[in-house]
Amino acid sequence: GLDRPFLVQYGTWLWNALHGDLGKSLITGQPITPQIMQRLPATLQLAAMALLIGLLIAFPAGIISALRPGTKTDVTASIVSQIGVTIPDFWLGILLVLLFSLTLNWLPPSGYASIGDGFGEWASHIILPALTAGIISGAILTRFVRSAMLEVLNQDYIRTGRAKGLRQIPLVGRHALRNAMIPIVTIIGLQITALLSSIVVVEVVFAWPGLGRLALDAVLDRDYPLLQGAVLAMAILLTLVNLGTDLIYFFVDPRIEYS
């Protein structure tokens, strides 16, 4: 359809895309939609594991840092999180490969294994790329968890609860953390989009056959229809993440209503 006007070309592509037909690859001649659906689970698994690792780092570090502001613990957490924010993910990935694969010989340096191959095999392949993305994500989230918790811990009702003798764990977990979740959920949603956008670098370093790697291969091969399909799939994912973030607000804060 290259002989047709641009708007007609775009309209034809959009109509076909709405029906699940993203065209065929210029290089292989294969339909694009099955290629994207084949790569999508690997990207979602990696992003989910990276986010889980980031949350496991951010919540304990951020909460403990907020409970002890100005102490050595707080300063150490702030310094470590700042270092984590500035570390390039490809460099961190190479360091992890050198340590755990080449030096200790504990984990495979690259490659992919599905859950169907066995949980141990799958976990051994996903842990290094998930750590690479998760450590950086956790460093970013730690700063926001600390900031949100500090703001809530300085509220009058928290001081009243302490004056009444409420124990630290219920006071922090039931009252402070729950009220601090609105900004934290917002940042988590933004961090998921950042993970999905930047995970292509991690996929390249670890030869992870995900959507980002597929898009990069399409760029290098100048396979424009394949690149269009990969970008469209990523855009849909980001839109769904933002929608999910807005819906989670309703469960976090009962005061929020959707009309």
mmCIF file of N, CA and C in Angstrom, residues 158-166 171:
data_model
loop_
_atom_site.group_PDB
_atom_site.id
_atom_site.type_symbol
_atom_site.label_atom_id
_atom_site.label_comp_id
_atom_site.label_asym_id
_atom_site.label_seq_id
_atom_site.Cartn_x
_atom_site.Cartn_y
_atom_site.Cartn_z
ATOM 1 N N ILE A 158 -0.406 10.441 64.577
ATOM 2 C CA ILE A 158 0.667 9.499 64.895
ATOM 3 C C ILE A 158 1.253 9.828 66.268
ATOM 4 N N ARG A 159 1.461 11.109 66.527
ATOM 5 C CA ARG A 159 1.971 11.512 67.844
ATOM 6 C C ARG A 159 0.968 11.172 68.938
ATOM 7 N N THR A 160 -0.336 11.313 68.634
ATOM 8 C CA THR A 160 -1.365 10.956 69.610
ATOM 9 C C THR A 160 -1.336 9.459 69.897
ATOM 10 N N GLY A 161 -1.174 8.644 68.835
ATOM 11 C CA GLY A 161 -1.093 7.204 69.027
ATOM 12 C C GLY A 161 0.099 6.807 69.877
ATOM 13 N N ARG A 162 1.217 7.469 69.671
ATOM 14 C CA ARG A 162 2.387 7.177 70.506
ATOM 15 C C ARG A 162 2.146 7.599 71.948
ATOM 16 N N ALA A 163 1.473 8.741 72.127
ATOM 17 C CA ALA A 163 1.192 9.215 73.482
ATOM 18 C C ALA A 163 0.252 8.266 74.225
ATOM 19 N N LYS A 164 -0.616 7.591 73.487
ATOM 20 C CA LYS A 164 -1.531 6.638 74.110
ATOM 21 C C LYS A 164 -0.889 5.279 74.350
ATOM 22 N N GLY A 165 0.328 5.113 73.897
ATOM 23 C CA GLY A 165 1.049 3.877 74.175
ATOM 24 C C GLY A 165 0.900 2.794 73.125
ATOM 25 N N LEU A 166 0.468 3.160 71.909
ATOM 26 C CA LEU A 166 0.370 2.158 70.842
ATOM 27 C C LEU A 166 1.759 1.628 70.504
ATOM 28 N N LEU A 171 1.268 0.747 64.918
ATOM 29 C CA LEU A 171 1.169 2.168 64.604
ATOM 30 C C LEU A 171 1.710 2.449 63.204
#
